[in-house]
Coordinates of C-alpha atoms in Angstrom, one line a residue:
X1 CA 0.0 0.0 0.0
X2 CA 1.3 3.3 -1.1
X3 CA 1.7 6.0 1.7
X4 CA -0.5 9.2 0.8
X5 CA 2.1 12.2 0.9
X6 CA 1.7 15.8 1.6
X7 CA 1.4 16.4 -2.1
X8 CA -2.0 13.9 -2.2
X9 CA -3.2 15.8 0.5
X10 CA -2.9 19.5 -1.5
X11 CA -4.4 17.9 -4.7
X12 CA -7.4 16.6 -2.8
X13 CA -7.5 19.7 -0.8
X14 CA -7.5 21.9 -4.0
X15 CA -4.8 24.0 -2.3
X16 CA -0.7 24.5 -2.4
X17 CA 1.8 21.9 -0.4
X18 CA 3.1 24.9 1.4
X19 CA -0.5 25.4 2.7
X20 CA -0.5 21.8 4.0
X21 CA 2.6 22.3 5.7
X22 CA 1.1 25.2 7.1
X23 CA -1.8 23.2 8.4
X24 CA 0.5 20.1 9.9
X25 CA 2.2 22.5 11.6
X26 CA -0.4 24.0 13.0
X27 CA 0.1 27.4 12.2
X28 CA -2.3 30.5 12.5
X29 CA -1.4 32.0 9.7
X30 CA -4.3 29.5 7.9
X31 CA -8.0 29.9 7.4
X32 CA -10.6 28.2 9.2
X33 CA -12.2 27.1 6.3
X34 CA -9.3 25.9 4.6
X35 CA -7.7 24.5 7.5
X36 CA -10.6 22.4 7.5
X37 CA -10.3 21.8 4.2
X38 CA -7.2 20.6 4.3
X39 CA -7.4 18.1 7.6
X40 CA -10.9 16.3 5.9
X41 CA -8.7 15.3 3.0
X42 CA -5.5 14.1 5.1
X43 CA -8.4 12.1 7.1
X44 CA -10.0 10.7 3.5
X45 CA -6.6 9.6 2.4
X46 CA -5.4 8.6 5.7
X47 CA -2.4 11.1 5.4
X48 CA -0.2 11.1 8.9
X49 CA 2.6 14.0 8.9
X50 CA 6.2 12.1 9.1
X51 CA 7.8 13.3 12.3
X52 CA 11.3 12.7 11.4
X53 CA 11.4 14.8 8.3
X54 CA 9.4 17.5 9.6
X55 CA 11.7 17.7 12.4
X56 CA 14.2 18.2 9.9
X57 CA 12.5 20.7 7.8
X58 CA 12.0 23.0 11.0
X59 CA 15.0 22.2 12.6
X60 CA 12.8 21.3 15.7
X61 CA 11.4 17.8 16.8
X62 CA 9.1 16.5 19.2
X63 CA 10.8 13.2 19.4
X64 CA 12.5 11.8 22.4
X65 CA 15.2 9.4 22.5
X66 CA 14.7 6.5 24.8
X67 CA 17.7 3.4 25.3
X68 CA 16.6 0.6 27.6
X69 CA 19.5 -1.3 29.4
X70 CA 17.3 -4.5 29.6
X71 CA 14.2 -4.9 28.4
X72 CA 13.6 -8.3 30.7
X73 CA 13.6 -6.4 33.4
X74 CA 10.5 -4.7 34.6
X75 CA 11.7 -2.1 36.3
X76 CA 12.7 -0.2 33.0
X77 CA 9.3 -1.1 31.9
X78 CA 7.5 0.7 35.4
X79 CA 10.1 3.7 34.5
X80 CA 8.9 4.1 30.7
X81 CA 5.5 4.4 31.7
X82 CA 6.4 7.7 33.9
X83 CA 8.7 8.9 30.7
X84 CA 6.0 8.0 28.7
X85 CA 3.0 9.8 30.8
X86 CA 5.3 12.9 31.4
X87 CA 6.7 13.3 27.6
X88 CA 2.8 13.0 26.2
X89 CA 1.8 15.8 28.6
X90 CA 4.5 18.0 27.3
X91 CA 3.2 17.0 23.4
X92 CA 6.5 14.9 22.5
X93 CA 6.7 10.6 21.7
X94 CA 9.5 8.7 22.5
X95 CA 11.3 7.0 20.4
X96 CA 13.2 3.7 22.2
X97 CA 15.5 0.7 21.8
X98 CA 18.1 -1.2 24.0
X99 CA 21.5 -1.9 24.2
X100 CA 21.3 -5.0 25.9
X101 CA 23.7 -4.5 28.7
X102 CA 26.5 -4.6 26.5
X103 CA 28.7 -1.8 25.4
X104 CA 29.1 -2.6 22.2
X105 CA 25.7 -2.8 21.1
X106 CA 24.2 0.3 23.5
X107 CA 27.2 2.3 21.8
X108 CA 25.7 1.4 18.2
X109 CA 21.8 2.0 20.1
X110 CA 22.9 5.4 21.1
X111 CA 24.4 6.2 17.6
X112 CA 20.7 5.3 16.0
X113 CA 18.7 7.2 18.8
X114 CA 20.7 10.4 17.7
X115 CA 20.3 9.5 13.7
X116 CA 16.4 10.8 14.3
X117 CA 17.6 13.9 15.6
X118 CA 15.1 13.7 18.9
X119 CA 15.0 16.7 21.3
X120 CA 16.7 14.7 23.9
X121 CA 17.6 11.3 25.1
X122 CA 17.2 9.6 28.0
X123 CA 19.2 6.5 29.4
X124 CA 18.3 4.0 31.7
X125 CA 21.1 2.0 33.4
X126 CA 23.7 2.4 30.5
X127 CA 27.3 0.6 30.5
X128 CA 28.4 2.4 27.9
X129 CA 31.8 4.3 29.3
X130 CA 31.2 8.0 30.3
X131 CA 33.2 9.4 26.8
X132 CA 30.2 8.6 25.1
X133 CA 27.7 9.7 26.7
X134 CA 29.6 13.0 27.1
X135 CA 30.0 12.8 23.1
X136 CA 26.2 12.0 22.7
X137 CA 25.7 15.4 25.3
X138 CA 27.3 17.3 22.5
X139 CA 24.4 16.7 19.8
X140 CA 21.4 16.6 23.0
X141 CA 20.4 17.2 26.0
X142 CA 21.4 13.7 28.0
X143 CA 19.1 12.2 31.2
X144 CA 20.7 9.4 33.0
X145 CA 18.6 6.9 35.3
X146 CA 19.9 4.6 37.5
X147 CA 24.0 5.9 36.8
X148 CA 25.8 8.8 38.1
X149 CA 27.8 11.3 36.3
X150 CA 30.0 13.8 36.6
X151 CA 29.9 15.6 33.5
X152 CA 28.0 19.3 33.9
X153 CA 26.0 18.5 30.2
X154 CA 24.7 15.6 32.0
X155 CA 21.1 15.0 34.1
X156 CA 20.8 12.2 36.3
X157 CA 18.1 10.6 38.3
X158 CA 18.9 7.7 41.3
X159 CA 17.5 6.8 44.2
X160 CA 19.6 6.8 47.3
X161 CA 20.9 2.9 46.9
X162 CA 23.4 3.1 50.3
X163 CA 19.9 4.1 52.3
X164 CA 17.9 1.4 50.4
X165 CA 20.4 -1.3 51.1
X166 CA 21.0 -0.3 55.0
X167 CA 16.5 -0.4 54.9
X168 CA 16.9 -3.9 54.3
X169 CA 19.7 -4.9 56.5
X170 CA 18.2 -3.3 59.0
X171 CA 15.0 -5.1 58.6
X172 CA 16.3 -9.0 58.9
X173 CA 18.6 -7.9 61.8
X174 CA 15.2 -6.4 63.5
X175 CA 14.2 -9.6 62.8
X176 CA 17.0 -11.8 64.4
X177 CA 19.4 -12.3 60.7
X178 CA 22.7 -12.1 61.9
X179 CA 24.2 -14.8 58.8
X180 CA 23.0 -12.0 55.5
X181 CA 24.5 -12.1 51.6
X182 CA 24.6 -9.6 49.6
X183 CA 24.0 -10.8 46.3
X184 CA 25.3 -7.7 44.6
X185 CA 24.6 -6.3 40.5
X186 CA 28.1 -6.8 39.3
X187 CA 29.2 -4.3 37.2
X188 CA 25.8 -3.0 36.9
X189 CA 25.3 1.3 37.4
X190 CA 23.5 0.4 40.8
X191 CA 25.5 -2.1 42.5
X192 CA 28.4 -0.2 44.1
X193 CA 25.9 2.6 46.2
X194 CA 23.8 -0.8 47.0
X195 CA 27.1 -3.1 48.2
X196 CA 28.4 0.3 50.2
X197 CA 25.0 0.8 52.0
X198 CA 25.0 -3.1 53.0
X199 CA 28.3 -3.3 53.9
X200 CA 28.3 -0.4 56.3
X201 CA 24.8 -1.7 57.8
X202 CA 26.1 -5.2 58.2
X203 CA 29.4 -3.4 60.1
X204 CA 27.7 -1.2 61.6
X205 CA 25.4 -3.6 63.7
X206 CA 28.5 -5.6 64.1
X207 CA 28.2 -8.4 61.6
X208 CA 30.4 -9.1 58.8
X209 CA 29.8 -8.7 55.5
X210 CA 29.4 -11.3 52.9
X211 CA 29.0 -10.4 49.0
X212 CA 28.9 -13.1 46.7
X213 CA 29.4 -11.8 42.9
X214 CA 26.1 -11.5 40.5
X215 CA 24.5 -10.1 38.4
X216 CA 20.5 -8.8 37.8
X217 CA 19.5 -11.6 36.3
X218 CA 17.4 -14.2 37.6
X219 CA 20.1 -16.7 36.2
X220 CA 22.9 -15.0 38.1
X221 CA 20.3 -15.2 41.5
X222 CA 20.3 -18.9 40.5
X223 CA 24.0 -19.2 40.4
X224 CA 25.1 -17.2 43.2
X225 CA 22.9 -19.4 45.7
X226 CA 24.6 -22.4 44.1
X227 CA 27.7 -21.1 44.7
X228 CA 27.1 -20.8 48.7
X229 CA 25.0 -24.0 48.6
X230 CA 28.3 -25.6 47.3
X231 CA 30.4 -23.5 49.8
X232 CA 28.5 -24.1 53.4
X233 CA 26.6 -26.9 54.7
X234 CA 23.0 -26.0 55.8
X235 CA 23.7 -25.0 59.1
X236 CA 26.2 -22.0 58.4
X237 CA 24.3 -21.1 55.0
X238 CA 23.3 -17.5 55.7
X239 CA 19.4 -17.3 57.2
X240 CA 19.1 -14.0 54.8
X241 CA 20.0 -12.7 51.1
X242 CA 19.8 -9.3 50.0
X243 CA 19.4 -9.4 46.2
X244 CA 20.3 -6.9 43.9
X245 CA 17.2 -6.5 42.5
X246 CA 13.3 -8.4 42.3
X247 CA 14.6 -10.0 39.0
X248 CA 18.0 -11.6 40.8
X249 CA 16.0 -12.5 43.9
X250 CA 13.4 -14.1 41.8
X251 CA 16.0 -16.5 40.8
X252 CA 17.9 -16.9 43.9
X253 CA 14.6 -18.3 45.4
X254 CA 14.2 -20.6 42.5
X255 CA 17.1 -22.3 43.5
X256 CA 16.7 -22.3 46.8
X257 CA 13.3 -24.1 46.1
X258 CA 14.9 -26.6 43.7
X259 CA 17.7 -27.2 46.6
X260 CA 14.7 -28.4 49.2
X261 CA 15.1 -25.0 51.4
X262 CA 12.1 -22.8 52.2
X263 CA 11.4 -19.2 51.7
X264 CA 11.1 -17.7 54.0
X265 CA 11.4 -20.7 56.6
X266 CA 14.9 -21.5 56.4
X267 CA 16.0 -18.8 54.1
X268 CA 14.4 -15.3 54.2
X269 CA 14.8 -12.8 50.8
X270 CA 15.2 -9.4 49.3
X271 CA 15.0 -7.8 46.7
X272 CA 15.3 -4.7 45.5
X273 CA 13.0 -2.3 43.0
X274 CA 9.7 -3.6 44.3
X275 CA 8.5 -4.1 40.5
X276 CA 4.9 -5.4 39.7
X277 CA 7.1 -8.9 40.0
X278 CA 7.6 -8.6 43.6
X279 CA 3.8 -7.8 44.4
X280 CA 2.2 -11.0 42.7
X281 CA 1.0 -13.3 45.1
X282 CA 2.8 -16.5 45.0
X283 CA 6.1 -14.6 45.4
X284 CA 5.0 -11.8 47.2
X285 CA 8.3 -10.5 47.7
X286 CA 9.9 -8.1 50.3
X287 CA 11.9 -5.9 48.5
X288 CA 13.1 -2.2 48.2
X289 CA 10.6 0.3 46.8
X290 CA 12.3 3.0 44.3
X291 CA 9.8 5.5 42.6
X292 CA 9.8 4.3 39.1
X293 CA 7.0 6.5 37.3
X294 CA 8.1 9.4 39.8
X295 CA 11.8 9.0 37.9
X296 CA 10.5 9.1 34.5
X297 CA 8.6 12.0 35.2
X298 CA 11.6 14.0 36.5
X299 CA 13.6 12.5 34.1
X300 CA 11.6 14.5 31.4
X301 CA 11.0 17.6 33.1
X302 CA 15.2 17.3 33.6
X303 CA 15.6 16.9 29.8
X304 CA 13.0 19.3 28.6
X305 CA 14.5 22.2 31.3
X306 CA 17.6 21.6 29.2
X307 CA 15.9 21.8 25.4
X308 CA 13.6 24.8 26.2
X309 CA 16.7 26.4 27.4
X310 CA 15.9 26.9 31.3
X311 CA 19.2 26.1 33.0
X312 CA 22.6 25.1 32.0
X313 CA 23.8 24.1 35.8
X314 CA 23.1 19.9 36.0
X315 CA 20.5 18.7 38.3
X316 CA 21.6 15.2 40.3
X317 CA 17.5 14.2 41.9
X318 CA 18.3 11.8 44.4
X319 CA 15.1 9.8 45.4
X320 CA 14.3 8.1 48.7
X321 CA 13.8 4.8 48.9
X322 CA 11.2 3.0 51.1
X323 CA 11.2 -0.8 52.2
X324 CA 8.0 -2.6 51.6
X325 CA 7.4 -6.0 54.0
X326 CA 5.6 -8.8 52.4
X327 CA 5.8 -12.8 52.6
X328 CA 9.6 -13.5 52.2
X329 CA 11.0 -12.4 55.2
X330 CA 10.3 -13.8 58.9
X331 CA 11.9 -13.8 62.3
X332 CA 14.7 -16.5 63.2

């Protein structure tokens, strides 16, 4: 099927292209009657304006640029939705794709996001090294969520992962844990703030620290719980994880299960995000609440202040996190 163009549109119309332009654009500089004119024959032929190249024709675009670090995870997904909401108030669309988690491949994502020539792009949990999304800051304004930076071109959005951590230390020790892993993000943007806040909790109720390497993945939950299944017998096996997030904990439990222990009988849980994951009922999982739709909407606002030209100075929003108690985690 043939895609009606702007030129279908002035020949039904009875009018010039330029007056069609005039109408997509909404200007005011147009007639009633032929605005109307014009909009009932881009409805008969089922005409839509092309974003991308009437971004380029007025040098301005309504577009923003969206990467996903994983799109398995679901606490992207909750994050999105608040992006989304908060960029269709302000009359723009996003634009998104993902990288993956790998360098490589969110370096060529990024390249493609700024080929549309969006207004700004955000990025959720990107691994790709700090040069380049300096270099991308160059062409846009840049958002990052879930990573720190440095660089004064640069917005970020994070939630305070030392306090979250130390929330959920401090809960199993309230509730008699004195044996709690850390089963950390690897070299995920989050995992260092999250290690350093359970790592000062556990010292500072006088406990010491265990952090067993993974990643947030449910298969990386699965293998770091074989790895202390295969390193202490089931009276010194820790009576508490911490997960890096719902999606690692999810699998942790998984093979806990398939190993014959209970949660949260023998082995209380974790995890951390409280996605829609953690609040189904058969898991019903205690985890870490961040404000996912709340940092998508100030992502935006962050990235718009920046294209309309409001401030130069970066903004670093540091959210609050909250711990929310369900069904996998019980006094010893």
């Amino acid at each position: 099927m043939v895609r009606p163009t702007m030129e279908d549109v002035a020949a039904k119309a009875g009018v010039s292209r330029a007056l069609v332009s005039l109408v997509m654009r909404n200007s005011p500089k147009v007639s009633d009657q032929r605005r109307t004119a014009v909009l009932e024959a881009a409805r008969e032929l089922g005409y839509e304006p092309h974003v991308m190249a009437r971004a380029l024709a007025s040098r301005t675009s309504t577009v923003l640029g969206v990467m996903v670090s994983d799109l398995r995870n679901a606490f992207f997904a909750e994050v999105v939705e608040g992006l989304d909401a908060a960029a269709q108030a302000a009359g723009f669309d996003l634009i998104l794709n993902t990288g993956g988690r790998s360098p490589s491949r969110e370096r060529a994502a990024l390249r493609s996001l700024l080929s549309f020539r969006p207004a700004g792009v955000v990025l959720l949990s990107p691994v790709v090294p700090a040069s380049a999304i300096e270099d991308a800051a160059r062409q846009c304004p840049i958002v990052l969520v879930s990573r720190t930076s440095r660089a004064s071109t640069v917005d970020t959005v994070n939630d305070d992962g030392e306090a979250g951590a130390a929330l959920a230390v401090d809960h199993l020790v309230e509730l008699g844990h004195r044996r709690i892993a850390h089963l950390d993000g690897g070299g995920a943007a989050t995992s260092a703030a999250r290690r350093k806040g359970y790592q000062q909790a556990m010292r500072g109720h006088g406990l010491e620290p265990l952090v067993v390497r993974s990643e947030h993945t449910d298969h990386a939950g699965e293998k770091a719980v074989h790895e202390l299944l295969g390193s202490y017998d089931r009276a010194g096996l820790p009576t508490a994880l911490l997960a890096g997030n719902d999606f690692n904990a999810v699998g942790a439990i998984s093979a806990l299960e398939e190993a014959g222990l209970r949660v949260p009988e023998d082995v209380s849980v974790v995890g951390y995000d409280n996605t829609s994951l953690a609040a189904l009922r058969h898991l019903s999982l205690t985890t870490v609440d961040q404000p996912r739709t709340e940092m998508g909407r100030l992502a935006i606002e962050a990235l718009l202040e920046r294209v309309r030209g409001e401030r130069t100075e970066p903004v670093r929003h540091l959210l609050h996190p909250s711990l929310v108690v369900r069904s996998t985690t019980i006094a010893v």
